[in-house]
C-alpha cells in the first residue's frame, strides 16, 4: 500500500513531463532546405544559402517565401561567433529584415525596413508579420 504513494506521484510526474515536452514546438519546417529552430531561435538553411542567427522576433511564410524580422544579438555564442561576417549596417541595436526565397533557395538580408519593402515589391511577396506563435519569446 505504501508503494502506491511513491509510484503514483512518480508516474504522474513522468507522464506530465512527457506531455509537456511533446507539446513544445521544436522546429517549423518551411521546405526541405529551411527550418526554424525554436530552441536556438534561428533559421537554418542549406549550406549554399546560409542561416539567420538569433534573435528571431517574428516570421511568416507561404510555399514560396519566408519573411523574417530579427533583432541580432551583439554576441553569438557557439556557432555564431563570427557576427562580423554579417553586414549589420546600423549595428546590432536595430531591427533587421530577411527574405528567403524557397524556390530559389536564396536568403536575402540583413536589410533595413526600406530595403526589405523594395525587395518584397520586386519579388511580389505579400506576407505580413503577425506575432508568430512559434517564435521563442524572450523570458527576460
C-alpha positions as semicolon CSV with decimal commas, in nm:
position;residue;x (nm);y (nm);z (nm)
1;X;0,000;0,000;0,000
2;X;0,286;0,243;0,073
3;X;0,432;0,166;-0,268
4;X;0,127;0,330;-0,429
5;X;0,206;0,657;-0,256
6;X;0,552;0,652;-0,411
7;X;0,486;0,504;-0,754
8;X;0,179;0,710;-0,849
9;X;0,339;1,054;-0,795
10;X;0,650;0,945;-0,984
11;X;0,441;0,803;-1,269
12;X;0,228;1,118;-1,275
13;X;0,541;1,337;-1,291
14;X;0,689;1,132;-1,575
15;X;0,365;1,146;-1,776
16;X;0,329;1,520;-1,709
17;X;0,686;1,592;-1,822
18;X;0,642;1,380;-2,135
19;X;0,318;1,559;-2,231
20;X;0,476;1,899;-2,162
21;X;0,787;1,817;-2,367
22;X;0,585;1,671;-2,654
23;X;0,364;1,980;-2,674
24;X;0,657;2,222;-2,713
25;X;0,744;2,326;-3,068
26;X;1,095;2,232;-3,175
27;X;1,107;2,328;-3,539
28;X;0,892;2,476;-3,812
29;X;0,988;2,333;-4,148
30;X;0,947;2,571;-4,443
31;X;1,093;2,339;-4,707
32;X;1,345;2,058;-4,724
33;X;1,619;2,324;-4,716
34;X;1,495;2,570;-4,450
35;X;1,356;2,542;-4,098
36;X;1,310;2,747;-3,781
37;X;1,467;2,604;-3,464
38;X;1,272;2,707;-3,155
39;X;1,547;2,630;-2,904
40;X;1,812;2,830;-3,087
41;X;1,565;3,094;-3,212
42;X;1,734;3,079;-3,552
43;X;1,651;2,981;-3,908
44;X;1,876;2,728;-4,072
45;X;1,920;2,684;-4,444
46;X;2,120;2,477;-4,681
47;X;2,497;2,523;-4,696
48;X;2,479;2,749;-5,002
49;X;2,207;2,980;-4,872
50;X;2,313;3,013;-4,510
51;X;2,136;3,074;-4,182
52;X;1,966;3,359;-3,997
53;X;2,117;3,386;-3,648
54;X;1,931;3,469;-3,325
55;X;1,717;3,655;-3,217
56;X;1,424;3,599;-3,449
57;X;1,141;3,830;-3,342
58;X;0,881;3,716;-3,594
59;X;0,839;3,531;-3,921
60;X;0,569;3,450;-4,171
61;X;0,576;3,208;-4,462
62;X;0,395;3,051;-4,752
63;X;0,502;2,792;-5,010
64;X;0,729;3,042;-5,191
65;X;0,875;3,276;-4,930
66;X;0,967;3,327;-4,567
67;X;0,990;3,680;-4,426
68;X;1,183;3,728;-4,105
69;X;1,218;4,009;-3,853
70;X;1,535;3,990;-3,643
71;X;1,697;4,180;-3,356
72;X;2,054;4,048;-3,367
73;X;2,250;3,965;-3,055
74;X;2,571;4,156;-3,007
75;X;2,750;3,825;-2,942
76;X;2,669;3,487;-3,087
77;X;2,781;3,206;-2,857
78;X;2,885;2,880;-3,013
79;X;2,836;2,854;-3,385
80;X;2,766;3,227;-3,431
81;X;3,098;3,368;-3,308
82;X;3,155;3,528;-3,649
83;X;2,898;3,810;-3,638
84;X;3,142;4,032;-3,830
85;X;3,056;3,824;-4,139
86;X;2,704;3,968;-4,132
87;X;2,661;4,319;-4,267
88;X;2,451;4,485;-3,996
89;X;2,463;4,837;-4,139
90;X;2,344;5,012;-3,823
91;X;2,499;4,776;-3,570
92;X;2,315;4,528;-3,352
93;X;2,079;4,778;-3,187
94;X;1,850;4,785;-3,491
95;X;1,574;4,555;-3,619
96;X;1,663;4,386;-3,947
97;X;1,458;4,203;-4,207
98;X;1,530;3,896;-4,415
99;X;1,362;3,734;-4,712
100;X;1,403;3,368;-4,801
101;X;1,304;3,254;-5,147
102;X;1,221;2,887;-5,103
103;X;1,214;2,814;-5,478
104;X;1,544;2,991;-5,548
105;X;1,694;2,862;-5,220
106;X;1,828;3,211;-5,153
107;X;1,849;3,418;-4,835
108;X;1,841;3,799;-4,867
109;X;1,947;4,005;-4,569
110;X;2,007;4,150;-4,327
111;X;1,819;4,455;-4,459
112;X;1,674;4,768;-4,314
113;X;1,298;4,813;-4,345
114;X;1,314;5,031;-4,657
115;X;1,536;4,782;-4,843
116;X;1,311;4,497;-4,731
117;X;0,999;4,671;-4,867
118;X;1,166;4,734;-5,204
119;X;1,275;4,369;-5,236
120;X;0,929;4,244;-5,138
121;X;0,773;4,459;-5,411
122;X;1,027;4,335;-5,668
123;X;0,959;3,971;-5,580
124;X;0,582;4,024;-5,530
125;X;0,592;3,899;-5,170
126;X;0,267;3,963;-4,985
127;X;0,332;3,828;-4,637
128;X;0,272;4,017;-4,313
129;X;0,419;3,969;-3,968
130;X;0,153;3,857;-3,720
131;X;0,343;3,781;-3,399
132;X;0,404;3,416;-3,491
133;X;0,314;3,182;-3,205
134;X;0,612;2,955;-3,281
135;X;0,873;3,226;-3,224
136;X;1,057;3,184;-2,896
137;X;0,974;3,479;-2,677
138;X;1,244;3,626;-2,454
139;X;1,193;3,539;-2,090
140;X;1,397;3,828;-1,950
